[in-house]
Coordinates of C-alpha atoms in Angstrom, one line a residue:
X60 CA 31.0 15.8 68.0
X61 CA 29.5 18.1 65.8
X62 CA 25.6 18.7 65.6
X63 CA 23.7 18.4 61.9
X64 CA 22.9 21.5 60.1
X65 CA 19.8 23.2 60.9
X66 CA 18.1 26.6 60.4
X67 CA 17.9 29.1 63.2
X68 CA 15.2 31.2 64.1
X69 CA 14.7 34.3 67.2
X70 CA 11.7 34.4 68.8
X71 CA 10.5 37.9 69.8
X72 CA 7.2 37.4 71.9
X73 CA 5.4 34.1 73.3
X74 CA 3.2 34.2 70.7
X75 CA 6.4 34.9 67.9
X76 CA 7.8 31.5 69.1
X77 CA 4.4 29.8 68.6
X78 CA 4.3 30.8 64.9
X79 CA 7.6 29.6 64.3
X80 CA 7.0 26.3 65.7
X81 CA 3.6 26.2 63.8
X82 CA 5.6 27.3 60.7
X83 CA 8.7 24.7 61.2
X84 CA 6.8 21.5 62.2
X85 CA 7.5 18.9 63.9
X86 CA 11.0 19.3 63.3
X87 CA 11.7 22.0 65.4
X88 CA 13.0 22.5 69.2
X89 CA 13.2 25.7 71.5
X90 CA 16.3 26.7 73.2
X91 CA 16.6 28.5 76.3
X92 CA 19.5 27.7 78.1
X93 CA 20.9 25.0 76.1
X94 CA 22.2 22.8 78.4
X95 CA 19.5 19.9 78.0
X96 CA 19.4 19.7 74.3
X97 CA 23.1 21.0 72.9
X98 CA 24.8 18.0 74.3
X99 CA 21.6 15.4 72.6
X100 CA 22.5 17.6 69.4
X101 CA 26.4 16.9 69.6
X102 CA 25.6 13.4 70.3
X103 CA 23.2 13.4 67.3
X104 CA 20.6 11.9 69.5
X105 CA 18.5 14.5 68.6
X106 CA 19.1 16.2 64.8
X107 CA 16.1 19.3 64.6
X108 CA 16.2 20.8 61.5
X109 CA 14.8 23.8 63.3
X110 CA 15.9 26.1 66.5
X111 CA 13.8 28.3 68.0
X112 CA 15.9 30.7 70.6
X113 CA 13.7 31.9 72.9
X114 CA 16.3 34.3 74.9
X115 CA 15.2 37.4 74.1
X116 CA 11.4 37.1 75.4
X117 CA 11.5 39.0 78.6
X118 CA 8.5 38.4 80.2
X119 CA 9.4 35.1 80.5
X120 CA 12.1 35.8 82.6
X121 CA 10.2 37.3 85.5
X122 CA 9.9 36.4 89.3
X123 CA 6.9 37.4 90.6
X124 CA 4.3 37.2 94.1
X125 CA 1.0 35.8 93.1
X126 CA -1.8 35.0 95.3
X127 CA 0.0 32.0 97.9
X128 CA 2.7 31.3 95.3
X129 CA 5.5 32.5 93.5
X130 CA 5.8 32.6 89.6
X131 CA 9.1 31.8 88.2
X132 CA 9.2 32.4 84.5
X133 CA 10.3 30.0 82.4
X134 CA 13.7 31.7 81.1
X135 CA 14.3 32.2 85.0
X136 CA 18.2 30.6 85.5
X137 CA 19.3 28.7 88.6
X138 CA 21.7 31.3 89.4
X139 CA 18.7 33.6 89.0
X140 CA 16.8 31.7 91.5
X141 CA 19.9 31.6 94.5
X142 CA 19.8 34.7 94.5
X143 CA 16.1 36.4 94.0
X144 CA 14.9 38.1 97.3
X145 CA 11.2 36.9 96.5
X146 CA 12.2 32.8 96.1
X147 CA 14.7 33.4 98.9
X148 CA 11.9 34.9 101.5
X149 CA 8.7 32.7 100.1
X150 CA 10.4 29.0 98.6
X151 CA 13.9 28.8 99.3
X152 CA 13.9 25.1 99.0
X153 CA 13.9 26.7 94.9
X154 CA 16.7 28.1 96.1
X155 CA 18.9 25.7 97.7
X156 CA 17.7 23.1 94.8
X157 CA 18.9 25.2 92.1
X158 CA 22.4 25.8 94.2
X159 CA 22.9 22.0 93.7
X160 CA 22.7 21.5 90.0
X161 CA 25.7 21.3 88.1
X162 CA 28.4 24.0 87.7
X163 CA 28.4 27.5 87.7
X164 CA 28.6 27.5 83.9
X165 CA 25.6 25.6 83.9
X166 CA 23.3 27.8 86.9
X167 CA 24.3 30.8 84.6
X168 CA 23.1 29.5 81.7
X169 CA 20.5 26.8 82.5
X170 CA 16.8 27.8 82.7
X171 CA 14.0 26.5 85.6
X172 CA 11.6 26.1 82.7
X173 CA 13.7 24.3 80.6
X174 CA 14.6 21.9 83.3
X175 CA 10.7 21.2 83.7
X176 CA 10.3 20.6 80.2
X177 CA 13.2 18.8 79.2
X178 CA 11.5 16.1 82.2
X179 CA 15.0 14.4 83.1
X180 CA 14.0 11.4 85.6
X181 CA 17.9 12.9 87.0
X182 CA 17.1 16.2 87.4
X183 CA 16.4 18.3 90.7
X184 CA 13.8 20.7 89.7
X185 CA 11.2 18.2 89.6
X186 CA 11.7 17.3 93.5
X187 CA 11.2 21.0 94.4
X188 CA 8.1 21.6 91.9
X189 CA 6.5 17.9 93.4
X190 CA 7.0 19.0 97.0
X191 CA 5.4 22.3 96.6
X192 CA 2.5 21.6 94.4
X193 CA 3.7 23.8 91.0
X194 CA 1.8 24.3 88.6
X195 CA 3.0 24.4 84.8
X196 CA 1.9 27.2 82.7
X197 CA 1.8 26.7 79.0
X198 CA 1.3 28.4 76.1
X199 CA -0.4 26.7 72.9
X200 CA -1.8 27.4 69.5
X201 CA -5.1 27.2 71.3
X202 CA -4.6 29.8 74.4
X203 CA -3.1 29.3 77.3
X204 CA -2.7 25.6 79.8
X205 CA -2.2 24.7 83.0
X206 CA -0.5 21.1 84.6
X207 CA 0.1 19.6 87.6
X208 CA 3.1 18.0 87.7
X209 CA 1.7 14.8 87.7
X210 CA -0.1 15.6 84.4
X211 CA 3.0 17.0 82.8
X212 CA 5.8 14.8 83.0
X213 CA 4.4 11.4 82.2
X214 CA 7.6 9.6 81.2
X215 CA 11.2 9.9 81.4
X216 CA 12.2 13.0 78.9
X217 CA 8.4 13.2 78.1
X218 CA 5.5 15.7 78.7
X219 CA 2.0 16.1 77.4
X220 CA 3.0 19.8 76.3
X221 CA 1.0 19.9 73.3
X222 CA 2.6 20.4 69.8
X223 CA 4.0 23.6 68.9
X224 CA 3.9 24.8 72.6
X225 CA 5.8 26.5 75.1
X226 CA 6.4 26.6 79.2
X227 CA 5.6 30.1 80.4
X228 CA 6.0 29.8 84.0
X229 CA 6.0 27.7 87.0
X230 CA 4.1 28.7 89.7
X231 CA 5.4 27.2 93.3
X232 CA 3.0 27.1 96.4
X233 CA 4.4 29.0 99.3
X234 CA 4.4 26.3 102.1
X235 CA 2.5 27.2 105.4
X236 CA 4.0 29.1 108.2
X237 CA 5.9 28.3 110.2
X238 CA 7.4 25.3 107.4
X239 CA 10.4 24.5 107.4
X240 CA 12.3 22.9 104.0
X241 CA 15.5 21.2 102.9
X242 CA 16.8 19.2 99.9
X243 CA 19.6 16.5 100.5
X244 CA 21.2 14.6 97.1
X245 CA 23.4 12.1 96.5
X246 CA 25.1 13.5 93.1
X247 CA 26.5 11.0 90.2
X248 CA 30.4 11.4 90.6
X249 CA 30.6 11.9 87.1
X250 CA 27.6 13.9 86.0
X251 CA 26.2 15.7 89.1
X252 CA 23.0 14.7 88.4
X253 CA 20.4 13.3 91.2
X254 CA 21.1 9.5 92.0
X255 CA 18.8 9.7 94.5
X256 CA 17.4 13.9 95.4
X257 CA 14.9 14.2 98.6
X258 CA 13.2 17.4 99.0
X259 CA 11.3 18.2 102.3
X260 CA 8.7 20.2 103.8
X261 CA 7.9 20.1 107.4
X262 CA 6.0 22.1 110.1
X263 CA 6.1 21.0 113.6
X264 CA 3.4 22.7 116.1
X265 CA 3.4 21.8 119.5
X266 CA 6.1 18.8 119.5
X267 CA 3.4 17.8 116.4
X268 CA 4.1 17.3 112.8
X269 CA 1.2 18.6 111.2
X270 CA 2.2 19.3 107.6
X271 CA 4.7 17.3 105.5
X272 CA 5.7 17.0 102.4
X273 CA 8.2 14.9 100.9
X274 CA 9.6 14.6 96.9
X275 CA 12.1 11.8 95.5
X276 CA 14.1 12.4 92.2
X277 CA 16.7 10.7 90.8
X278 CA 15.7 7.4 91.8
X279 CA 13.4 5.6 88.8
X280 CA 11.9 7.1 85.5
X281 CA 9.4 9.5 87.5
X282 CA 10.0 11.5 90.1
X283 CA 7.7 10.7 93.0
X284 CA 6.1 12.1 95.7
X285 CA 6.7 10.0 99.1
X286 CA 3.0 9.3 100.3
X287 CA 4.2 6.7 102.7
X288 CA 6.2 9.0 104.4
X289 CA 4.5 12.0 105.1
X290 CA 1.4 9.7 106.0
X291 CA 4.3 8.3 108.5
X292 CA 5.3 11.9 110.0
X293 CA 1.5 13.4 110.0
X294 CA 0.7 13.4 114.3
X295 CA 3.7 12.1 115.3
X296 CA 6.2 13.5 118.0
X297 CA 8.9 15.4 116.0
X298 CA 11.7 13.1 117.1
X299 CA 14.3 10.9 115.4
X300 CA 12.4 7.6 116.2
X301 CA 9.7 9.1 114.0
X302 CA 11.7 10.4 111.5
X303 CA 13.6 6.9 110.9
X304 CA 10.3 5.1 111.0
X305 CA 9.0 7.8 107.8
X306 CA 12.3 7.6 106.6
X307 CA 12.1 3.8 106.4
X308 CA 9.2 4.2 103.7
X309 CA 11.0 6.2 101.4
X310 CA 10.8 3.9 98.5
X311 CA 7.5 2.7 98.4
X312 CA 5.9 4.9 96.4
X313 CA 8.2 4.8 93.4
X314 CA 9.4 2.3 90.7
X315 CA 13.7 2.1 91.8
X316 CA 15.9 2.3 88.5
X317 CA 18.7 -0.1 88.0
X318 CA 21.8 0.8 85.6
X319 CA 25.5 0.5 86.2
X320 CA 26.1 2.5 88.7
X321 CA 23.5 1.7 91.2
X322 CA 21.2 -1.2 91.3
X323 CA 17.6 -0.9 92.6
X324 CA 18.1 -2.0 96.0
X325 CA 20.9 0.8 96.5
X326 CA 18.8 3.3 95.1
X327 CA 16.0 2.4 97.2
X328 CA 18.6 2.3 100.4
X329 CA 19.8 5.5 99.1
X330 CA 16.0 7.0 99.3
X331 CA 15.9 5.9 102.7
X332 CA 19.1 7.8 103.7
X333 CA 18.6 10.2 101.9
X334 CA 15.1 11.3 103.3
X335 CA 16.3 10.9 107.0
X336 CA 18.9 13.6 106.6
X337 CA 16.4 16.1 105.0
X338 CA 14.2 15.3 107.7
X339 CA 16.2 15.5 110.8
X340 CA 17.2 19.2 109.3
X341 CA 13.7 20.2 109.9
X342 CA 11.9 19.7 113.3
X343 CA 11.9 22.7 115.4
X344 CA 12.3 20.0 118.9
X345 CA 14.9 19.9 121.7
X346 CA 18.1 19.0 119.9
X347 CA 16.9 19.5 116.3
X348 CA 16.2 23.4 116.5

């Protein structure tokens, strides 16, 4: 299909973008990569009257160290990501995450930032971002804002990005040494997306599990982070009876979708599956090393 008409506009600074969206109203939208909203416009689920590219703004497209994390910029793409020296020596759970989404049309073109924003309850990103505590940088008509992701996605395909505002970056933690991370995913046939996407931190110290962390996407409206399991793993041997028991409460912490391709109870099986094989690719113990 064919989108409505609407009026395009080229953003040429953070703040450039801001005035246009101040100047459009609430009919505008930003573009980035395009790959979230172009297919809502062809379907004319979505019908802005306004676009706002924001391509051109460099310094949003800028991977850099900060002070125990990493800063993606927003404009960063996933084929970006695979390949940065910086997320593949400091998070390359980013890395493998990103390698999993769609084609290699869409990593070329496709933006981490507009991933975060466009707050698919399908999409990977938000398992990575979960798992190693991002942060969301914004920038508003009053100055700059910061989220957790718990604050900023707050519904499927909604955020409490203020009006007229933008993602700027997402700044990942760098997991402790010695961590060890993986991301497993059962796709949709059809779509690629995240039926069910589990993404894992772990450090084992002396036979030990003393860190964990442990993201679920895919699976209801929210991504979720898997309390139940990592309060499973924390002190226990590093060996596959403990990871099957974690493993085993992969779905308590979040609210299993239903639609016609899986019903809860597969979804929540799924989880379960799902979080064992991300786990047993992490312990650093005789015959998981």
């Amino acid at each position: 299909m064919i989108p409505s008409a609407f009026a395009y506009e080229r953003a040429e600074s953070v703040d450039h973008a801001i005035r246009l969206l101040q100047a459009a109203g609430s009919d505008a939208k930003l573009i980035a990569g395009g790959h979230s909203l172009l297919p809502v416009m062809k379907l004319r689920l979505a019908t802005p009257q306004t676009i706002v590219d924001l391509g051109r703004i460099e310094e949003l497209k800028k991977i850099v160290e900060g002070v125990d994390e990493v800063v993606v910029g927003a404009l960063a793409t996933y084929a970006r990501v695979t390949r940065d020296p910086l997320v593949l020596e400091k998070i390359p759970l980013l890395a493998e995450v990103a390698r999993t989404v769609g084609d290699i049309q869409v990593r070329n073109r496709g933006t981490i930032g507009g991933s975060i924003a466009h707050a698919d309850p399908a999409a990977d990103v938000p398992a990575v971002a979960i798992a190693l505590d991002a942060t969301i940088h914004a920038a508003t008509p009053e100055g700059p804002a910061s989220f957790t992701m718990d604050e900023f996605v707050i519904g499927p395909l909604t955020t409490s990005l203020p009006e007229n505002s933008l993602v700027t970056s997402i700044a990942f933690s760098v997991p402790p040494d010695g961590a060890r991370t993986a991301y497993e995913k059962f796709s949709h046939p059809a779509s690629g997306y995240a039926v069910v996407g589990v993404a894992a931190v772990l450090r084992v110290t002396e036979g030990a599990i003393d860190y964990a962390r442990v993201a679920i996407t895919g699976a209801g409206d929210l991504a979720y982070r898997a309390h139940a399991v990592e309060r499973a793993l924390l002190g226990r041997p590093a060996n596959d009876e403990s990871l099957r028991a974690a493993a085993a409460c992969a779905a308590q912490d979040g609210e299993m979708a239903e639609d016609l391709f899986a019903s809860s109870p597969y979804r929540a099986h799924l989880c379960q599956v799902y979080t064992l094989r991300a786990l047993r690719r992490l312990p650093v113990d005789e015959g998981f090393a």
